[in-house]
């Protein structure tokens, strides 16, 4: 089982819809990143969070440390939001493996139709 | 502020050869991390350098190595290339390291091994 699971794998939405992408993880973490990757490969860091909620424009990220779960929400989605969204966690001390390594989910491919 | 610069953008090498990729971080950033992205495995952490020292290492064979210079520029080297090393190699810079501060990604180097 992957240590970081994202759902859904693929998502198609109509412009204007509210979108939610979920990320669950099985290790203790010190932080979680949400990343956006456009075709061509460039990656942009959207959020880094270790508790609570962060908002930037139409994007909102939440994390529940007790439930080991994070969500990325996009309000009023637009075709330019079409990209792969990747959740990545930083493994905390005492959870085996190498502390400090980023562990990535497989990504959610979002396509927003006009 | 200039972003993270990776060179070259594209590279074709033959099995058995070795390759060196370069990453210039954002000015003032002391941490550079390297990642491999393949269709099958997704994004995987290779290693992180901070102030010229390797701080974390992922689960890759010894053919993958790196270093960081006093100006924080980093190089990654892969020796005895295998077909499976074909991937997008991304680097990211941050001021204090992944998991501590926001990471900024380069556009990546797409390596094809034939």
mmCIF file with all atom_site columns, C-alpha atoms in Angstrom, chain A residues 31 33 35 37 40-43 45 48 86 90 98-102 104 106, chain B residues 35 37 40-41 43 45 56-58 88 90 98-103 105 107:
data_model
loop_
_atom_site.group_PDB
_atom_site.id
_atom_site.type_symbol
_atom_site.label_atom_id
_atom_site.label_alt_id
_atom_site.label_comp_id
_atom_site.label_asym_id
_atom_site.label_entity_id
_atom_site.label_seq_id
_atom_site.pdbx_PDB_ins_code
_atom_site.Cartn_x
_atom_site.Cartn_y
_atom_site.Cartn_z
_atom_site.occupancy
_atom_site.B_iso_or_equiv
_atom_site.pdbx_formal_charge
_atom_site.auth_seq_id
_atom_site.auth_comp_id
_atom_site.auth_asym_id
_atom_site.auth_atom_id
_atom_site.pdbx_PDB_model_num
ATOM 1  C CA . UNK A 1 31  ? 4.297  18.956 6.782   1.00 0.00 ? 31  UNK A CA 1
ATOM 2  C CA . UNK A 1 33  ? 2.615  19.991 0.225   1.00 0.00 ? 33  UNK A CA 1
ATOM 3  C CA . UNK A 1 35  ? 1.758  20.782 -5.928  1.00 0.00 ? 35  UNK A CA 1
ATOM 4  C CA . UNK A 1 37  ? 2.035  20.189 -12.523 1.00 0.00 ? 37  UNK A CA 1
ATOM 5  C CA . UNK A 1 40  ? 5.467  20.048 -20.043 1.00 0.00 ? 40  UNK A CA 1
ATOM 6  C CA . UNK A 1 41  ? 6.516  19.160 -16.527 1.00 0.00 ? 41  UNK A CA 1
ATOM 7  C CA . UNK A 1 42  ? 6.828  22.415 -14.588 1.00 0.00 ? 42  UNK A CA 1
ATOM 8  C CA . UNK A 1 43  ? 5.726  22.076 -10.967 1.00 0.00 ? 43  UNK A CA 1
ATOM 9  C CA . UNK A 1 45  ? 4.058  24.603 -5.067  1.00 0.00 ? 45  UNK A CA 1
ATOM 10 C CA . UNK A 1 48  ? 2.717  23.847 2.416   1.00 0.00 ? 48  UNK A CA 1
ATOM 11 C CA . UNK A 1 86  ? 0.105  16.139 -6.393  1.00 0.00 ? 86  UNK A CA 1
ATOM 12 C CA . UNK A 1 90  ? 7.404  15.064 4.789   1.00 0.00 ? 90  UNK A CA 1
ATOM 13 C CA . UNK A 1 98  ? 14.456 8.462  6.106   1.00 0.00 ? 98  UNK A CA 1
ATOM 14 C CA . UNK A 1 99  ? 13.295 11.454 8.063   1.00 0.00 ? 99  UNK A CA 1
ATOM 15 C CA . UNK A 1 100 ? 12.743 14.511 6.013   1.00 0.00 ? 100 UNK A CA 1
ATOM 16 C CA . UNK A 1 101 ? 12.128 12.758 2.722   1.00 0.00 ? 101 UNK A CA 1
ATOM 17 C CA . UNK A 1 102 ? 9.254  13.914 0.574   1.00 0.00 ? 102 UNK A CA 1
ATOM 18 C CA . UNK A 1 104 ? 4.556  11.765 -3.191  1.00 0.00 ? 104 UNK A CA 1
ATOM 19 C CA . UNK A 1 106 ? 0.450  9.481  -7.667  1.00 0.00 ? 106 UNK A CA 1
ATOM 20 C CA . UNK B 2 35  ? 13.458 14.153 -7.767  1.00 0.00 ? 35  UNK B CA 1
ATOM 21 C CA . UNK B 2 37  ? 9.501  11.387 -12.233 1.00 0.00 ? 37  UNK B CA 1
ATOM 22 C CA . UNK B 2 40  ? 5.166  4.159  -13.674 1.00 0.00 ? 40  UNK B CA 1
ATOM 23 C CA . UNK B 2 41  ? 6.579  5.309  -10.335 1.00 0.00 ? 41  UNK B CA 1
ATOM 24 C CA . UNK B 2 43  ? 7.667  11.382 -8.367  1.00 0.00 ? 43  UNK B CA 1
ATOM 25 C CA . UNK B 2 45  ? 12.843 11.752 -3.919  1.00 0.00 ? 45  UNK B CA 1
ATOM 26 C CA . UNK B 2 56  ? 18.673 13.339 3.104   1.00 0.00 ? 56  UNK B CA 1
ATOM 27 C CA . UNK B 2 57  ? 18.805 10.521 0.617   1.00 0.00 ? 57  UNK B CA 1
ATOM 28 C CA . UNK B 2 58  ? 16.079 8.507  -1.075  1.00 0.00 ? 58  UNK B CA 1
ATOM 29 C CA . UNK B 2 88  ? 12.004 13.786 -15.949 1.00 0.00 ? 88  UNK B CA 1
ATOM 30 C CA . UNK B 2 90  ? 13.306 17.875 -11.245 1.00 0.00 ? 90  UNK B CA 1
ATOM 31 C CA . UNK B 2 98  ? 11.889 20.670 2.113   1.00 0.00 ? 98  UNK B CA 1
ATOM 32 C CA . UNK B 2 99  ? 9.342  20.453 4.875   1.00 0.00 ? 99  UNK B CA 1
ATOM 33 C CA . UNK B 2 100 ? 10.550 23.620 6.564   1.00 0.00 ? 100 UNK B CA 1
ATOM 34 C CA . UNK B 2 101 ? 9.881  26.263 3.953   1.00 0.00 ? 101 UNK B CA 1
ATOM 35 C CA . UNK B 2 102 ? 8.109  26.453 0.593   1.00 0.00 ? 102 UNK B CA 1
ATOM 36 C CA . UNK B 2 103 ? 9.881  24.728 -2.294  1.00 0.00 ? 103 UNK B CA 1
ATOM 37 C CA . UNK B 2 105 ? 10.690 23.781 -8.644  1.00 0.00 ? 105 UNK B CA 1
ATOM 38 C CA . UNK B 2 107 ? 11.245 23.069 -15.257 1.00 0.00 ? 107 UNK B CA 1
#
